[in-house]
PDB file of C-alpha atoms in Angstrom:
ATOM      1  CA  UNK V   1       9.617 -14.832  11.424  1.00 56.00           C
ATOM      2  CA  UNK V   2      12.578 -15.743   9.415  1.00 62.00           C
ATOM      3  CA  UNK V   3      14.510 -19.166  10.439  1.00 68.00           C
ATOM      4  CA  UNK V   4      17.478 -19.672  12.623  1.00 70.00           C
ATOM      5  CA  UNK V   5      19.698 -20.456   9.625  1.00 66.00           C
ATOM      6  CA  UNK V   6      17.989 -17.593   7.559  1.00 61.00           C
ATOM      7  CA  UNK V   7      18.692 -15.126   9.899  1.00 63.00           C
ATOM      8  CA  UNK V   8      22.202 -16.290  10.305  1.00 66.00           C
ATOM      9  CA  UNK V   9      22.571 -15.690   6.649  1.00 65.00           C
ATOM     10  CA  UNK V  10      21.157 -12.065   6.856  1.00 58.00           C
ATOM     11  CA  UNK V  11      23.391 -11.063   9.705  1.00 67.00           C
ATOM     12  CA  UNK V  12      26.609 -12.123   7.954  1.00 66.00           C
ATOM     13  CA  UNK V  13      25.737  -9.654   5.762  1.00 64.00           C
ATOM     14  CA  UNK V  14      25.841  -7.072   7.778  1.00 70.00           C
ATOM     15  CA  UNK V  15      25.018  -3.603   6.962  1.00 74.00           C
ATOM     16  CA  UNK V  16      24.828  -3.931   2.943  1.00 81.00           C
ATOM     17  CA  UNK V  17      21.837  -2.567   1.519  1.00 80.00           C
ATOM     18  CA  UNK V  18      20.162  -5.491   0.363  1.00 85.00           C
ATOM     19  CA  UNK V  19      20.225  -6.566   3.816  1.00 84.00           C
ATOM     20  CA  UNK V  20      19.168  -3.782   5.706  1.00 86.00           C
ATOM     21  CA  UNK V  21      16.049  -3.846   3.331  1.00 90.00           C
ATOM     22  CA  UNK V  22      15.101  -7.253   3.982  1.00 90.00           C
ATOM     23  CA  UNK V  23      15.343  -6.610   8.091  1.00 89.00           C
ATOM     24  CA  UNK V  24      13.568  -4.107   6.944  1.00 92.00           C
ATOM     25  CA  UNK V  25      10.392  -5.812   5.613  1.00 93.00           C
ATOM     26  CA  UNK V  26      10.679  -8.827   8.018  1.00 92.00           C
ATOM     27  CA  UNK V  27       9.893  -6.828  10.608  1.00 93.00           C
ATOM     28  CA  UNK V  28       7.532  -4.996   9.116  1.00 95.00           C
ATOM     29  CA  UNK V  29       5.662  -8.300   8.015  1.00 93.00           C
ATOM     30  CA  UNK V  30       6.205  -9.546  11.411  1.00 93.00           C
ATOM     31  CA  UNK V  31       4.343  -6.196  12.578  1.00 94.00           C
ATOM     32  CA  UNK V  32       7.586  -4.969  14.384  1.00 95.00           C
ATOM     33  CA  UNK V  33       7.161  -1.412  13.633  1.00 96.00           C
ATOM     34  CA  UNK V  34       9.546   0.019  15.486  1.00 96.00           C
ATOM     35  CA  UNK V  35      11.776  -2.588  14.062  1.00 94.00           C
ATOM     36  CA  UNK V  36      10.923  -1.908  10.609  1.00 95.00           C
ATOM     37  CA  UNK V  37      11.220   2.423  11.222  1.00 96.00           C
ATOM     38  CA  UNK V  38      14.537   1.878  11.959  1.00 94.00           C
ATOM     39  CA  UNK V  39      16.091  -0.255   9.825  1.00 93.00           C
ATOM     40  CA  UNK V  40      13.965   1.594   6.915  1.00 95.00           C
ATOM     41  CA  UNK V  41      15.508   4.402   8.650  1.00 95.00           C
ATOM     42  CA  UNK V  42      19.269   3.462   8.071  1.00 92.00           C
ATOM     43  CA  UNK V  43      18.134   2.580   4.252  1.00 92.00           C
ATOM     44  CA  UNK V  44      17.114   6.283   4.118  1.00 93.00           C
ATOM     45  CA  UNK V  45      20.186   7.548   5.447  1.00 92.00           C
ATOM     46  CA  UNK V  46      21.876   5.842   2.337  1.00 90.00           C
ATOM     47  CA  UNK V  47      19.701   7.411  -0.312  1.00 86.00           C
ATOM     48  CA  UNK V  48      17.209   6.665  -2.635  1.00 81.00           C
ATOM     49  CA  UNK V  49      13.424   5.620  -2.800  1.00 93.00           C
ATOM     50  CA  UNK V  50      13.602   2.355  -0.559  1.00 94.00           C
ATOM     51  CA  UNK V  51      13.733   3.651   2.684  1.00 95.00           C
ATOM     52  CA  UNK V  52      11.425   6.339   1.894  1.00 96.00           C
ATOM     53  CA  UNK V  53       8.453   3.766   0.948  1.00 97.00           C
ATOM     54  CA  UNK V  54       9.413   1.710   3.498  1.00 97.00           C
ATOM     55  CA  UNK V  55       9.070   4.554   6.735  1.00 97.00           C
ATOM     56  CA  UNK V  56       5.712   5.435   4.364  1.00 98.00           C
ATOM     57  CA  UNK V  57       4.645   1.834   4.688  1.00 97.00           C
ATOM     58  CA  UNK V  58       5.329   1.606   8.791  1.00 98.00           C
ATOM     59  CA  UNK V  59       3.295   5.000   8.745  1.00 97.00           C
ATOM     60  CA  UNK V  60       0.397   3.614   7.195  1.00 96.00           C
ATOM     61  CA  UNK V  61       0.354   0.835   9.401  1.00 96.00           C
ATOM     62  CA  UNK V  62       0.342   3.432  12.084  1.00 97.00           C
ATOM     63  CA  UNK V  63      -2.604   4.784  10.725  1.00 95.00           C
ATOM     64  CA  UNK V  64      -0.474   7.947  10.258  1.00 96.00           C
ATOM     65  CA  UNK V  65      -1.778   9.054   7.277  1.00 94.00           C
ATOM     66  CA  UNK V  66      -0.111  12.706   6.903  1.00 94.00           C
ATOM     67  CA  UNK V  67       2.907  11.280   7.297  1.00 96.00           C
ATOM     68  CA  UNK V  68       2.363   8.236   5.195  1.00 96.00           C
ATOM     69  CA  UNK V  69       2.024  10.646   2.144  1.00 95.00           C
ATOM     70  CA  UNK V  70       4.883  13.153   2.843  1.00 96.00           C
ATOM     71  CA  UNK V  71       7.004  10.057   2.807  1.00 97.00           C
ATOM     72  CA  UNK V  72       4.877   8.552  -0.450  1.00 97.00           C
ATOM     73  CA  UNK V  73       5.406  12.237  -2.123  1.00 97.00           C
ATOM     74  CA  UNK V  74       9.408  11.802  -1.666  1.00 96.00           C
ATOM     75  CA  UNK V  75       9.512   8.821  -3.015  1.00 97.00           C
ATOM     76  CA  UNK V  76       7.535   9.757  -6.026  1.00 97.00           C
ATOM     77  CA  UNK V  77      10.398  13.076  -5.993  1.00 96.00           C
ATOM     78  CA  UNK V  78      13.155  10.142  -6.653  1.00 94.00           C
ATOM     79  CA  UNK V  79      11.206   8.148  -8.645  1.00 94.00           C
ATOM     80  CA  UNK V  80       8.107   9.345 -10.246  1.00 95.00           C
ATOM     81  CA  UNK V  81       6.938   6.026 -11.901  1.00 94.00           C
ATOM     82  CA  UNK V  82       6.325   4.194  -8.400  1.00 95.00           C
ATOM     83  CA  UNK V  83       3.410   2.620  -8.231  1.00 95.00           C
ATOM     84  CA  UNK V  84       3.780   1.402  -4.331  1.00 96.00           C
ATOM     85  CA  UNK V  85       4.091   5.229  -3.477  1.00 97.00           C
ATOM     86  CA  UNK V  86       0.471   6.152  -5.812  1.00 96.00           C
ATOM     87  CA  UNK V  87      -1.266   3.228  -3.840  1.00 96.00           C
ATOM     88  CA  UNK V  88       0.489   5.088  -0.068  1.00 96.00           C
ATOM     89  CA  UNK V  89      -1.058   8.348  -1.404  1.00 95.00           C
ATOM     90  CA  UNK V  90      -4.453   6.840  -2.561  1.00 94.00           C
ATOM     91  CA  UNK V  91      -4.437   5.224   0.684  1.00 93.00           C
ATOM     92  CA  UNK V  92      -3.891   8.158   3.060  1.00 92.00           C
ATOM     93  CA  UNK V  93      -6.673  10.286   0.812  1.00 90.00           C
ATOM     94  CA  UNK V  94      -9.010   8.054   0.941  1.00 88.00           C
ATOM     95  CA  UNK V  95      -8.728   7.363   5.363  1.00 88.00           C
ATOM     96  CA  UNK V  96      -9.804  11.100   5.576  1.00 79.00           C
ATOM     97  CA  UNK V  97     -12.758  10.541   2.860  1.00 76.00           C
ATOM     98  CA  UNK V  98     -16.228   9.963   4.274  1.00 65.00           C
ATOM     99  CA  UNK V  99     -18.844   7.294   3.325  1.00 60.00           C
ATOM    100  CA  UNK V 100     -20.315   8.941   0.367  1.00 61.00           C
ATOM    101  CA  UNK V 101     -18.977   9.179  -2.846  1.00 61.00           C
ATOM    102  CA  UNK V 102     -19.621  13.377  -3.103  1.00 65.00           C
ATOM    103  CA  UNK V 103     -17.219  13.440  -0.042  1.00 61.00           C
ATOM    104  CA  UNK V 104     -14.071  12.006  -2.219  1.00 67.00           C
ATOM    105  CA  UNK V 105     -11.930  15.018  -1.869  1.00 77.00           C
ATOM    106  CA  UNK V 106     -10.130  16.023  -4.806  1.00 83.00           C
ATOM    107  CA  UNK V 107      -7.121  14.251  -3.240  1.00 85.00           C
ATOM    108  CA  UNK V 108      -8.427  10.889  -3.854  1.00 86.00           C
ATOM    109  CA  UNK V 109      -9.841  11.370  -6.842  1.00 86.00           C
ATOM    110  CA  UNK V 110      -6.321  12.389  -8.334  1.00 90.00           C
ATOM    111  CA  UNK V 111      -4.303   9.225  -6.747  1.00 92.00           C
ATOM    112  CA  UNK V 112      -7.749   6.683  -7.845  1.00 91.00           C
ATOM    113  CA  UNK V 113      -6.968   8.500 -11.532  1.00 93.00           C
ATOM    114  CA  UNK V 114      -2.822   7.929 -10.927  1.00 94.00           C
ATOM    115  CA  UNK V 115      -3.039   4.387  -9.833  1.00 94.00           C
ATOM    116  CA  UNK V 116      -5.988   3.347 -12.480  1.00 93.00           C
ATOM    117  CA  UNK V 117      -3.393   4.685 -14.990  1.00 95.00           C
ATOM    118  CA  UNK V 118      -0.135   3.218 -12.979  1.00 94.00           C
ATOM    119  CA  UNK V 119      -1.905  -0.383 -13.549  1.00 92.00           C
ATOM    120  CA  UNK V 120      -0.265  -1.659 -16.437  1.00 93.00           C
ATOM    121  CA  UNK V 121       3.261  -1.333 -15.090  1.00 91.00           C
ATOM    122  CA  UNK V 122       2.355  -2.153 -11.668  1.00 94.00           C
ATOM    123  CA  UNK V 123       3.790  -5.177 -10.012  1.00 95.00           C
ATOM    124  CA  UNK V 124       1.055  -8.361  -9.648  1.00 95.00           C
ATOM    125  CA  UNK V 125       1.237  -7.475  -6.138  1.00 94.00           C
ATOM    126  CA  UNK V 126       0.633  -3.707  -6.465  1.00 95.00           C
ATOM    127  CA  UNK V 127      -1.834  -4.502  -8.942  1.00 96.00           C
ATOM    128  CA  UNK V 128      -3.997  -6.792  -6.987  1.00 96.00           C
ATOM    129  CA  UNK V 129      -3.441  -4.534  -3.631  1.00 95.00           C
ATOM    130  CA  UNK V 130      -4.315  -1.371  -6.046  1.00 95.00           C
ATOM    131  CA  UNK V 131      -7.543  -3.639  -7.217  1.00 96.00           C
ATOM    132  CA  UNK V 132      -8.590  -3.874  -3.476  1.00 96.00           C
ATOM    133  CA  UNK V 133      -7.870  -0.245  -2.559  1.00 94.00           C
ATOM    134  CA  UNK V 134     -10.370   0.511  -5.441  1.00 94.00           C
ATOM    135  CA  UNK V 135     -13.141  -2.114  -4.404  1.00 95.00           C
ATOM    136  CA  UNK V 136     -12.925  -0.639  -0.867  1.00 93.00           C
ATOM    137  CA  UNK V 137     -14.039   2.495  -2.144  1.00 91.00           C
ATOM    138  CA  UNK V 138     -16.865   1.741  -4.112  1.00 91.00           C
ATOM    139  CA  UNK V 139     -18.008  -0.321  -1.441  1.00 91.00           C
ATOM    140  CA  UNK V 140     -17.594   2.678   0.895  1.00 88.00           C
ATOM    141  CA  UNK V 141     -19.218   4.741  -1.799  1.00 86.00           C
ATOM    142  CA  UNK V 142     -22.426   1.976  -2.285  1.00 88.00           C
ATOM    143  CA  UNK V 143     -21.384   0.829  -5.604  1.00 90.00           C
ATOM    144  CA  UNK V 144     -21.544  -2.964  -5.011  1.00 94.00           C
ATOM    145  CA  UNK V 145     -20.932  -3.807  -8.542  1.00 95.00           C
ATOM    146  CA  UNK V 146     -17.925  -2.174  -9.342  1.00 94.00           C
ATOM    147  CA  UNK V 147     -16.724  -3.127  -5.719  1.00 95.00           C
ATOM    148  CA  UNK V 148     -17.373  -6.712  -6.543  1.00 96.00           C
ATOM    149  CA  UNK V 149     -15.555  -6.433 -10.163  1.00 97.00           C
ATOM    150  CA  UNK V 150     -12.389  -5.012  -8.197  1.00 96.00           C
ATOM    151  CA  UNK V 151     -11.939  -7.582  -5.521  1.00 97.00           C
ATOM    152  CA  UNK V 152     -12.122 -10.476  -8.245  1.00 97.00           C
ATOM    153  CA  UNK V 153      -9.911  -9.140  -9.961  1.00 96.00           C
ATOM    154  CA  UNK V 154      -7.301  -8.662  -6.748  1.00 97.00           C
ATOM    155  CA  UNK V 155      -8.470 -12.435  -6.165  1.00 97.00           C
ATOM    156  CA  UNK V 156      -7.372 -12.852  -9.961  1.00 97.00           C
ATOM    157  CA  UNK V 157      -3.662 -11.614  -9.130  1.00 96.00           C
ATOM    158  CA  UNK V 158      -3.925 -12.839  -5.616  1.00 95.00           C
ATOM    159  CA  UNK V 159      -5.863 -15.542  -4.859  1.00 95.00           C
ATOM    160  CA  UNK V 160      -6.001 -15.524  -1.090  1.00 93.00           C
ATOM    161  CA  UNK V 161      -5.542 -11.554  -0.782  1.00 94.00           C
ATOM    162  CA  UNK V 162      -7.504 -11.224   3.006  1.00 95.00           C
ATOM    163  CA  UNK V 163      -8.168  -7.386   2.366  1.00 95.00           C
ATOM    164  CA  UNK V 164      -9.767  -8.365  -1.077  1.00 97.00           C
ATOM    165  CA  UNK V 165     -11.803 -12.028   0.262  1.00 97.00           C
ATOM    166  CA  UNK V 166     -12.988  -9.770   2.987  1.00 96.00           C
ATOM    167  CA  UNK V 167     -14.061  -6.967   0.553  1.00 96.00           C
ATOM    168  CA  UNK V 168     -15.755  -9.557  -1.358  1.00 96.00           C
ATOM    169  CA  UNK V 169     -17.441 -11.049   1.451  1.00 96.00           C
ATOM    170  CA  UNK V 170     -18.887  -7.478   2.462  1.00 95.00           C
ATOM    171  CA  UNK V 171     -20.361  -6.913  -1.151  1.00 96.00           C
ATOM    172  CA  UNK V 172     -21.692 -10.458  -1.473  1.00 94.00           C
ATOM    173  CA  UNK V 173     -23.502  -9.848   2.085  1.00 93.00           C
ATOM    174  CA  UNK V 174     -24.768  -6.415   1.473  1.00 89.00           C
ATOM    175  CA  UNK V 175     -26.356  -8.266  -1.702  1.00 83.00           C
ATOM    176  CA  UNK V 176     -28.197 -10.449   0.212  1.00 76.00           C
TER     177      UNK V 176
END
């Protein structure tokens, strides 16, 4: 949660946009969900891609995973270079996906291809979460070694990503 004096700051901004995104994603850090869906919400009554991601983002975390990519897909309408809207997508195929890796629907195949080529522009922190969406599935598909490759390299980016130390943990126990 933000400070007493940093929240005093963000509410004499009011309702400008920068502001309303950073309620936004402090709630959404803090796990406020409902918190976050609203003031995402406003954002996406203003336009643009921000809110869009934002509601896709508090619908993952929901485990809503339809609705997670027909917010991902709008974004990607408004702006078809974001990379945090290919890792939504990739994220909501692959929760429907079962454990072996002839059941990756076509789906997830697509947004694994979109992200893997997304890479180089991606952000260090949609590059190292992108890097543990990827380990995740080979481990779900029984490919420790490319599972183990990916989660390095999150921890490369990242160095105390949970998702990818946990990932790595898993591989380094199924090995023995």
């Amino acid at each position: 949660s933000a400070s007493p004096s940093a929240k005093a700051e963000l509410a004499a901004l009011g309702n400008e946009p920068d502001a309303q995104r950073l309620r936004a994603e402090l709630a959404l850090a803090a796990a406020d969900l409902a918190g976050a869906r609203a003031a995402f919400q406003a954002l996406l009554e203003r336009g643009g891609a921000a809110g869009a991601f934002g509601l896709a983002r508090v619908a993952l975390a929901e485990k809503d995973w339809l609705r997670a990519g027909e917010l991902a897909r709008k974004v990607l309408e408004l702006s078809p270079a974001h990379v945090g809207a290919k890792l939504v997508l990739l994220e909501a195929a692959a929760a429907n996906d079962g454990t072996n890796a002839e059941d990756a629907s076509a789906e997830t195949q697509r947004w694994v291809d979109e992200v893997t080529r997304a890479l180089p522009q991606a952000a260090p922190g949609e590059a190292a979460l992108a890097q543990t969406l990827l380990g995740e599935l080979h481990l779900r598909y029984q490919r420790q070694g490319p599972a183990q490759k990916a989660f390095e390299e999150s921890l490369q980016i990242v160095r105390k990503s949970p998702r990818a130390l946990i990932g790595l943990g898993e591989v380094l126990q199924s090995a023995g």
